Short mmCIF file of C-alpha atoms and ligand atoms in Angstrom, two decimals:
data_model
loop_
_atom_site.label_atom_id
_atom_site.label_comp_id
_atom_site.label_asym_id
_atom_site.label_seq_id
_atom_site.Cartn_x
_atom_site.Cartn_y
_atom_site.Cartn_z
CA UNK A 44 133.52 55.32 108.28
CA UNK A 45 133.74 52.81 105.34
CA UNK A 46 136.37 50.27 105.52
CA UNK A 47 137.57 48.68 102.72
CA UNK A 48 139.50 45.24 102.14
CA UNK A 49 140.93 44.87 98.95
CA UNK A 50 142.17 41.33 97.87
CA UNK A 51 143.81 40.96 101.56
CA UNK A 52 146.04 38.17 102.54
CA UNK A 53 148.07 37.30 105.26
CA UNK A 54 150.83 34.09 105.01
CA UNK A 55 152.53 33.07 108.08
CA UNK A 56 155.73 30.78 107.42
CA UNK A 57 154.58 27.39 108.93
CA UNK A 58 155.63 26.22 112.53
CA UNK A 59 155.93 22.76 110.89
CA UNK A 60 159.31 23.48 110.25
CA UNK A 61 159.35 20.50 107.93
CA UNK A 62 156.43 21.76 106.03
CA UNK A 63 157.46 24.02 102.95
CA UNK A 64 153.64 25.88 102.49
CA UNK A 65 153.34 29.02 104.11
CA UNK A 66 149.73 28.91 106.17
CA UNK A 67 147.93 31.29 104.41
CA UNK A 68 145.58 32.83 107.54
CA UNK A 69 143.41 34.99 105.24
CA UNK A 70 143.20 34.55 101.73
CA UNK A 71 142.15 36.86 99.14
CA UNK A 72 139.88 38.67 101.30
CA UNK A 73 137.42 41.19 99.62
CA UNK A 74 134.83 43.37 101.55
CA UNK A 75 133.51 46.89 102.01
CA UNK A 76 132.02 47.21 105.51
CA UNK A 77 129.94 49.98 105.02
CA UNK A 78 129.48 52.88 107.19
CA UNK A 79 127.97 52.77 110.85
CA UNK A 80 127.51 48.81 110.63
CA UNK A 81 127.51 46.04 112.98
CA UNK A 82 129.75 43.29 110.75
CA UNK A 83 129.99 39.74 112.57
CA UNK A 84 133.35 38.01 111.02
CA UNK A 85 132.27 34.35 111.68
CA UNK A 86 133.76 31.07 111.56
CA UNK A 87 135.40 28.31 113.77
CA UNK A 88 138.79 28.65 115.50
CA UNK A 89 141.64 29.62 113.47
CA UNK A 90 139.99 30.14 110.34
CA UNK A 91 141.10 33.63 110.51
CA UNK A 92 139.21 36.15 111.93
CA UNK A 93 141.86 37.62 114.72
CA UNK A 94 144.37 37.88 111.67
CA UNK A 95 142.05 39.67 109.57
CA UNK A 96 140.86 42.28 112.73
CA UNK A 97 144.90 42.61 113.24
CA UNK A 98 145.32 43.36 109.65
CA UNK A 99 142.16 45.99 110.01
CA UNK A 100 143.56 47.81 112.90
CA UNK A 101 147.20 47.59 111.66
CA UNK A 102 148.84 45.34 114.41
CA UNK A 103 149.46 43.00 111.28
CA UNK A 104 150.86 43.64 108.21
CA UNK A 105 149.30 42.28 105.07
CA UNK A 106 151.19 40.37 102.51
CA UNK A 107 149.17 41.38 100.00
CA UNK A 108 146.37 43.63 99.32
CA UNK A 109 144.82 47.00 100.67
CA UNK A 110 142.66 48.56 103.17
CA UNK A 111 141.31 51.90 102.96
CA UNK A 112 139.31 53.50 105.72
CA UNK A 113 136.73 55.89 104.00
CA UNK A 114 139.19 57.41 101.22
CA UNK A 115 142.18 56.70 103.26
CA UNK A 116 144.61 54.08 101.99
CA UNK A 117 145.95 53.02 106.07
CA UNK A 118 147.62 49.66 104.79
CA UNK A 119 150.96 51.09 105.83
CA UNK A 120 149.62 53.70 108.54
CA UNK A 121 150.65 52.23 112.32
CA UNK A 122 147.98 51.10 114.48
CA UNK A 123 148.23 54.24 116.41
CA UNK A 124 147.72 56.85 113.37
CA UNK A 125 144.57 54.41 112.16
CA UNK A 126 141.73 55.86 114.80
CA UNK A 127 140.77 52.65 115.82
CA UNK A 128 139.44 51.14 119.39
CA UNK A 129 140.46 47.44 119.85
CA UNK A 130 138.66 44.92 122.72
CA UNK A 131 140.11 42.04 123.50
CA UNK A 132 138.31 38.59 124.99
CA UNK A 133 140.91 38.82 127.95
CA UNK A 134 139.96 42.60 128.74
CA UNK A 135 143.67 44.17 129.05
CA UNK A 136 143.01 47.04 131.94
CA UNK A 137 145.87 48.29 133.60
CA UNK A 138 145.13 46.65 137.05
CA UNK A 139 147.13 48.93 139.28
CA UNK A 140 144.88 52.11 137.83
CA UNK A 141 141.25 52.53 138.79
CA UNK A 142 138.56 52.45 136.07
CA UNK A 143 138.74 56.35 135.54
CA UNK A 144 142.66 56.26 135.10
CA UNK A 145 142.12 53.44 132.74
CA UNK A 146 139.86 55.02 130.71
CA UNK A 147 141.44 58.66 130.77
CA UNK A 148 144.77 56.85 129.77
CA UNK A 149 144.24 56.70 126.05
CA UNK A 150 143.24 60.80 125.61
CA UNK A 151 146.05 61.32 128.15
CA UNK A 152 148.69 59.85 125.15
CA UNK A 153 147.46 62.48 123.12
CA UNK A 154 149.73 64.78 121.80
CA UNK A 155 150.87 67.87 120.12
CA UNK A 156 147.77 69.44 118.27
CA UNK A 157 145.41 66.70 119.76
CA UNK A 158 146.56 67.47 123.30
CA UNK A 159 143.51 67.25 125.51
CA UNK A 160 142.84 69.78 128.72
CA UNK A 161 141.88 67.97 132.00
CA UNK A 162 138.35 69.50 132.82
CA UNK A 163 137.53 68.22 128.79
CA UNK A 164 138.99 64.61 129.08
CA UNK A 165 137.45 64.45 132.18
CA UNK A 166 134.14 64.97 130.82
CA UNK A 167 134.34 62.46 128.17
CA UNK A 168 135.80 59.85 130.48
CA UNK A 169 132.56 60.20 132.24
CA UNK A 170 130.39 60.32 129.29
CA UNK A 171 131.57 57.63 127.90
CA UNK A 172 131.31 55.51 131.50
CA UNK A 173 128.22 56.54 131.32
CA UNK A 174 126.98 55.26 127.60
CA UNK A 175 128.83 51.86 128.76
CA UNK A 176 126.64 52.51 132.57
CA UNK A 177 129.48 52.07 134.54
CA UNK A 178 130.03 55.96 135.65
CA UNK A 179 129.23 54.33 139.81
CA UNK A 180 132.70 52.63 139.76
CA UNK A 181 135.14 55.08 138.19
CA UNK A 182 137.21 54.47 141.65
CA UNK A 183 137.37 51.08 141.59
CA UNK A 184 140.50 49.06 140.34
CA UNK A 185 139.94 46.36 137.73
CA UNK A 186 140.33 43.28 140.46
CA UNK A 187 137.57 44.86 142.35
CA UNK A 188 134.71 44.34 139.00
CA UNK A 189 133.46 41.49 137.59
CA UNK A 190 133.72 39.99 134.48
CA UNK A 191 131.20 41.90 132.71
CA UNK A 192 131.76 45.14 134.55
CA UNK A 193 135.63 44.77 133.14
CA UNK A 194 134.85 44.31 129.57
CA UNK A 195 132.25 47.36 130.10
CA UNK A 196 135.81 49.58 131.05
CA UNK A 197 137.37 48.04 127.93
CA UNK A 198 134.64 49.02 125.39
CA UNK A 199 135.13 52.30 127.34
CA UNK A 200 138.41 52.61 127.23
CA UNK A 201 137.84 52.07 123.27
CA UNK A 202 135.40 54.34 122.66
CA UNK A 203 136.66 57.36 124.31
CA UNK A 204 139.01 58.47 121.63
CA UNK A 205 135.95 57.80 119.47
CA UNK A 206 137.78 55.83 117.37
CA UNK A 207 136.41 55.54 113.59
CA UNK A 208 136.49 51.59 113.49
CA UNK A 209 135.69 49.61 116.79
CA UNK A 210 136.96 46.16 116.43
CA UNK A 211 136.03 43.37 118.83
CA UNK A 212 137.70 40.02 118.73
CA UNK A 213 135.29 37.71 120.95
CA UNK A 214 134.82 40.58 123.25
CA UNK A 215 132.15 38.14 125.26
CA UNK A 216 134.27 34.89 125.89
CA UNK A 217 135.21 35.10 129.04
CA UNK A 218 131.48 36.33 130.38
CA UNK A 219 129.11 33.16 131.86
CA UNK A 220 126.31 33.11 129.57
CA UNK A 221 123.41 35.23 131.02
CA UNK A 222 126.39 37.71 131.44
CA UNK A 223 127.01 37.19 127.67
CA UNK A 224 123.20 37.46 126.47
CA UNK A 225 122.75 40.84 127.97
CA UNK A 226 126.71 42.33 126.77
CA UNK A 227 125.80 41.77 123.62
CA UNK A 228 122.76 43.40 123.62
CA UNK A 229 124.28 46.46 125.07
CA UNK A 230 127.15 46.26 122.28
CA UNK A 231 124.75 46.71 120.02
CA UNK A 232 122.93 49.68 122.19
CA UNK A 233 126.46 51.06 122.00
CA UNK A 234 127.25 50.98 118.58
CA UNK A 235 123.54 51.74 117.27
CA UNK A 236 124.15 55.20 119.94
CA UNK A 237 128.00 56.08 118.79
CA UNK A 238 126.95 55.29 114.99
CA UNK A 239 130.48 54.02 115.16
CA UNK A 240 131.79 50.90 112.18
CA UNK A 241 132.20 47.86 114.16
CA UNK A 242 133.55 44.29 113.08
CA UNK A 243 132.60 42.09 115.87
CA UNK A 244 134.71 38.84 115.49
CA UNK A 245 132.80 35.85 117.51
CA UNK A 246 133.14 32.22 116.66
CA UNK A 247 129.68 31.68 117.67
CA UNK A 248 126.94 31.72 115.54
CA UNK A 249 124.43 32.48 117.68
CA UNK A 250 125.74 35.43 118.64
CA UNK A 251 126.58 36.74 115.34
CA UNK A 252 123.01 36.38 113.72
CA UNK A 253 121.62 38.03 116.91
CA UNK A 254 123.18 41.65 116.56
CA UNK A 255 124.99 42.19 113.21
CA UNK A 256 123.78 44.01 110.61
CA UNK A 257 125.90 41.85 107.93
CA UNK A 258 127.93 38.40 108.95
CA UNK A 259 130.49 37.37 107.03
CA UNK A 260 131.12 33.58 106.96
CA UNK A 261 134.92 32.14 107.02
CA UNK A 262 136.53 29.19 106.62
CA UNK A 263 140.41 28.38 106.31
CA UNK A 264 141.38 31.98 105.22
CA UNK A 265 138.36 32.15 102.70
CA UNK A 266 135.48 33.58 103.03
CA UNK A 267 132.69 31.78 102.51
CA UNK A 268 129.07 33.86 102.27
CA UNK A 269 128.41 37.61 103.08
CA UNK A 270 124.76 38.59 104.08
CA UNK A 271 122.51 40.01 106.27
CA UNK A 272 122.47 36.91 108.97
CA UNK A 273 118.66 36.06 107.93
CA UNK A 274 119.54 35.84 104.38
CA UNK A 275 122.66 33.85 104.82
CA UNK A 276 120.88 31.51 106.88
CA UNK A 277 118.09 31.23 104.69
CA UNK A 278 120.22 30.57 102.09
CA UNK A 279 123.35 29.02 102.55
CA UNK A 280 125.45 28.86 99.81
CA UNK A 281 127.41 25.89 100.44
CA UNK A 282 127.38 22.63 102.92
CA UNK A 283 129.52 24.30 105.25
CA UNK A 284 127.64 27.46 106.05
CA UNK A 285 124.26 25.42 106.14
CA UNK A 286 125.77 23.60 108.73
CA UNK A 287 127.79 26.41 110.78
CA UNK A 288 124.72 28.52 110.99
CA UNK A 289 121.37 27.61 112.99
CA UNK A 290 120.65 25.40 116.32
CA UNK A 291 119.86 22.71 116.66
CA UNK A 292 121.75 22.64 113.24
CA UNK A 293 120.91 21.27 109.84
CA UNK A 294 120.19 17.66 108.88
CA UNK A 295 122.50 16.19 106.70
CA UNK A 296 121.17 13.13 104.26
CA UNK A 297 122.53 11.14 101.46
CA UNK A 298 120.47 11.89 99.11
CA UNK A 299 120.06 11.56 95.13
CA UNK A 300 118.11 13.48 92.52
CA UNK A 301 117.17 11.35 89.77
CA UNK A 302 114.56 12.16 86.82
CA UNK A 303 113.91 15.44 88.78
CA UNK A 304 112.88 13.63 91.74
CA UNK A 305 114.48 14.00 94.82
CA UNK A 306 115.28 11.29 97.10
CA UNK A 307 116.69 10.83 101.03
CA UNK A 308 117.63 7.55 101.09
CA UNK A 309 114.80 5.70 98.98
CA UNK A 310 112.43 7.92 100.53
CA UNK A 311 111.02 10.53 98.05
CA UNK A 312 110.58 13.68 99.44
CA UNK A 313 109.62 15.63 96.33
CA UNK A 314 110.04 16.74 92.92
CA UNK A 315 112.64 19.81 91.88
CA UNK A 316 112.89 21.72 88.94
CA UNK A 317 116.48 20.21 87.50
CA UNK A 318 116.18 18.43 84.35
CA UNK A 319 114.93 15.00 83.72
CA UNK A 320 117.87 13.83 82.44
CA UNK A 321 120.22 14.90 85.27
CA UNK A 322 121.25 12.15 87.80
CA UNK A 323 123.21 12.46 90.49
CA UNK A 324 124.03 12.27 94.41
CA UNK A 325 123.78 14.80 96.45
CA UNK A 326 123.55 16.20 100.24
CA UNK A 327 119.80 17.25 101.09
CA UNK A 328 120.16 19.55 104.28
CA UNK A 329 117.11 20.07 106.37
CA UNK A 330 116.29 22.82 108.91
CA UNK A 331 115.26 21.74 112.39
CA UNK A 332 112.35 23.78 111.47
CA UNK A 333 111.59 22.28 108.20
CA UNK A 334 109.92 19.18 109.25
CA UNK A 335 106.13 18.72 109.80
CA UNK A 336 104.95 15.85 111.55
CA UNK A 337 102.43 13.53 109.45
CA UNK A 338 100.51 10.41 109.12
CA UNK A 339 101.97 9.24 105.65
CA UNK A 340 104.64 11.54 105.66
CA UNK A 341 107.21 11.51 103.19
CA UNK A 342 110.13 11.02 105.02
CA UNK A 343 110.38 8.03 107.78
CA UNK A 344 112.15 7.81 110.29
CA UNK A 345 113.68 5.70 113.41
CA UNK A 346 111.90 7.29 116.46
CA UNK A 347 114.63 7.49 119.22
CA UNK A 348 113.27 9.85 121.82
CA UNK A 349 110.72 12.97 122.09
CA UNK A 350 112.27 15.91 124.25
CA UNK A 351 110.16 18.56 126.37
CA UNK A 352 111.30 22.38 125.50
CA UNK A 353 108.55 23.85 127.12
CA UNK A 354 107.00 26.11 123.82
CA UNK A 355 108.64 23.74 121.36
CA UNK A 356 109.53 19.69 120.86
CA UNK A 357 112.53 18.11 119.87
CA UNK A 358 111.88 15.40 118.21
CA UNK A 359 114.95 12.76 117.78
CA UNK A 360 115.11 10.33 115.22
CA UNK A 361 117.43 8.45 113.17
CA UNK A 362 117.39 7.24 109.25
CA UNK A 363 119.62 5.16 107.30
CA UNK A 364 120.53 7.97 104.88
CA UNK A 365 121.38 10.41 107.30
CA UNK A 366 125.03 11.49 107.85
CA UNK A 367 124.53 12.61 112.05
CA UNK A 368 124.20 9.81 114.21
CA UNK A 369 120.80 11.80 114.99
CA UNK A 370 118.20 14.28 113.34
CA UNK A 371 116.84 16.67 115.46
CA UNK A 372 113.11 18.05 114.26
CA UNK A 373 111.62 21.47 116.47
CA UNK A 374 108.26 20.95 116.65
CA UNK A 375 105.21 22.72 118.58
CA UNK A 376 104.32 21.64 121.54
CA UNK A 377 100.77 21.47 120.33
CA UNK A 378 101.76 18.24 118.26
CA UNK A 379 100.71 15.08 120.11
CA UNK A 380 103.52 12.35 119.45
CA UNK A 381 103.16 8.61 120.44
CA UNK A 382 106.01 8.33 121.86
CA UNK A 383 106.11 4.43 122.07
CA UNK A 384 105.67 4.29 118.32
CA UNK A 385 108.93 2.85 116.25
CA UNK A 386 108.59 5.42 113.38
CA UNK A 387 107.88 8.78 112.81
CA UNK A 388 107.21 10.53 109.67
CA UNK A 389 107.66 14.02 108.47
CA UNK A 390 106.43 16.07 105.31
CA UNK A 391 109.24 18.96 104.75
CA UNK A 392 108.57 22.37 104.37
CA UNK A 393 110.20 23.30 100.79
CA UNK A 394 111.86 26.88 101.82
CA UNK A 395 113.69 24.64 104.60
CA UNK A 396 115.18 22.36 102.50
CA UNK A 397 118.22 22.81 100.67
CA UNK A 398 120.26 20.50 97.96
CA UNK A 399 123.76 20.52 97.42
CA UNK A 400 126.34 19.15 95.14
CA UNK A 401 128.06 15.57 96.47
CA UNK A 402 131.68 16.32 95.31
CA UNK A 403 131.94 20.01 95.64
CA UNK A 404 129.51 20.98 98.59
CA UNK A 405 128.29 24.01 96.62
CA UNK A 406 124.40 24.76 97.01
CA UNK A 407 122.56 23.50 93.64
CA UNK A 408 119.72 26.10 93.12
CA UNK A 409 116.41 24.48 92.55
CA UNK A 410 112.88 24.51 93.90
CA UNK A 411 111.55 22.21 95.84
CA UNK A 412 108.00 20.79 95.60
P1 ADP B 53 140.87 32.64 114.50
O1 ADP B 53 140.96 33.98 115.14
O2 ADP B 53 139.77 32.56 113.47
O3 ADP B 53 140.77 31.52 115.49
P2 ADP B 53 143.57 33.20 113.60
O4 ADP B 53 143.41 34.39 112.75
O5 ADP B 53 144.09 33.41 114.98
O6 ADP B 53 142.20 32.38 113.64
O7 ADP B 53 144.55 32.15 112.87
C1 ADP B 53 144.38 31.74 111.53
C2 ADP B 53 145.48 30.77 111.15
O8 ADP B 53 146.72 31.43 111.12
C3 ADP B 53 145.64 29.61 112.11
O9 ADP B 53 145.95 28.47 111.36
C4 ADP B 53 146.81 30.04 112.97
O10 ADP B 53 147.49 28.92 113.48
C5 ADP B 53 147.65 30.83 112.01
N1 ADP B 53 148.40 31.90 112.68
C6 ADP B 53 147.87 32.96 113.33
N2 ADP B 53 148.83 33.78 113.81
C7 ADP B 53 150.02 33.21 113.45
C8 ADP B 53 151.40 33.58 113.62
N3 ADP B 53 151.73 34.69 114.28
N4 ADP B 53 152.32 32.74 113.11
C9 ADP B 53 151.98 31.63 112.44
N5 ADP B 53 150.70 31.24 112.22
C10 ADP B 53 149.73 32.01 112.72
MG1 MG B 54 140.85 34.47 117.22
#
């Protein structure tokens, strides 16, 4: 099922009571998730991805704008009428009914024409324990599973309607993190099996990138970049998403571009394309990954520390144009680094570094030689 948002937004009146702006939770919000995909809505805390999944499934009501699902306009349908299966962080089972009663309990609600027969919800109750692999504890109540186990009988309890949206609002929060690694990889087992439209709402990177098909970046209401999570990281479009996406994250330098050269500091670090005339400051963001240790390197920097990963290096350093206190450069293991020597220096890899705009944070397009 397609889902479409057309020009959605969402003011609450503010709490500030002294404060006359509404906050405006999602603003002008404009997507087509397309059919049978994984979308990661992505961003940190209240920038507005549980309003806009509570707008989706209809437990919010926009204040302006549209959202069709396939042909369907549902912006004024009830959650219940919209077909859709909602997990929550905090899982929400019924604790006084065992895991088959709380899975059975949505197809039980249906009625009228949609009225199921026992033998047939039965049999979807177990297949869909079964998809989720958690058909051994039907009998159980929820106090007797663990963390995991519980938001297994959620995504169950979800699916069994087979809704025609799955939404997820940081399904995996409350999971420790091995727990977390190996839900997510069966979320996406699930919804690559059930073929089913899923907007997975996380405010962690990481685990965006690793299983959506698109992520869509947000920040205060807006959103910022849409993209497959390679592209978007590959390709940031402005400060902030260079910096939300990737760990160890980006470097951030004071930089300036002046006669088409480009400058960290008063290091040069290589020549773009922009015009000769053109002079200006800028930020010069620069993947962990982006740095290449050499004698005579163009960029110089503080050595603080070198730290073991095992396959890789982490490399710490400090330089007076940076804006972190530190920058943090991954590099093999097979590099040899002195580490009682006061400097390091570092020749960048061009596809890894990226130039934007001083005042307005935007991404300036240029290559980098
Ligand atoms: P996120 O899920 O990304 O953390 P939310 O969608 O929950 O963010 O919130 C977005 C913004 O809207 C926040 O500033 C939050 O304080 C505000 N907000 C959310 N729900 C309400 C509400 N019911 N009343 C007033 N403000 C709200
Ligand atoms: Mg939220």
């Amino acid at each position: 099922m397609r889902v479409l948002l057309q020009n959605l937004t969402k003011k609450f009146p503010n709490r500030n009571k002294k404060a006359k702006e509404d906050v405006v939770a999602v603003n002008d919000f404009t997507f087509e998730i397309p059919d049978g995909k994984l979308v990661g809505l992505l961003g940190p805390s209240g920038c507005g991805k549980s309003t806009t999944l509570n707008l989706i499934c209809g437990l919010q009501k926009p204040t302006s704008g549209k959202i069709y699902f396939g042909e369907d306009d549902v912006t004024n349908l009830p959650p219940e009428n919209r077909g859709v299966g909602l997990v929550f962080q905090n899982y929400a089972l019924y604790p006084h009914l065992t895991v088959k009663q709380n899975i059975l309990f949505p197809l039980q609600n249906l009625r009228g024409k949609a009225k199921l027969s026992k033998e047939v919800m039965l049999r979807k109750a177990y297949d869909i324990a079964k998809l989720v692999q958690i058909d051994e504890l039907m009998d159980r109540k929820p106090s007797e599973l663990s963390g995991g186990q519980q938001q297994r009988v959620a995504i169950a309890r979800a699916l069994v309607k087979m809704p025609r949206v799955l939404l997820l609002d940081e399904p995996l929060s409350n999971l420790d993190a091995r727990l977390r690694l190996q839900t997510r990889e069966e979320i996406k087992r699930i919804q690559g099996e059930t073929g089913i439209t899923t907007v997975f709402v996380t405010h962690d990177q990481e685990e965006a990138m690793s299983i959506s098909d698109l992520i869509v970046v947000m920040k205060d209401g807006v959103v910022q970049q849409i993209g497959a999570p390679q592209d978007v990281y590959d390709s940031p479009v402005n400060l902030f998403v260079a910096k939300f996406l990737g760990t160890p994250p980006i470097s951030v330098f004071k930089g300036t571009v002046k006669d088409g050269n480009l400058y960290v500091g008063s290091d040069l670090i290589g020549k773009t394309d922009m015009a000769t005339d053109i002079s200006k400051d800028v930020f010069v963001g620069i993947r962990p990954e982006g740095f290449v240790l050499k004698d005579g390197g163009a960029l110089c920097c503080k050595l603080e520390r070198v730290e073991v990963m095992g396959r890789d290096i982490s490399v710490v350093s400090t330089h007076e144009a940076s804006v972190n206190p530190t920058i943090r450069s991954i590099i093999s293991s097979d590099n040899k680094v002195d580490f009682g020597q006061a400097e390091v220096r570092f020749d960048l890899k061009p596809n890894k570094v990226f130039v934007f705009d001083a005042d307005t944070e935007e991404r300036i397009a240029c290559t980098i030689e």
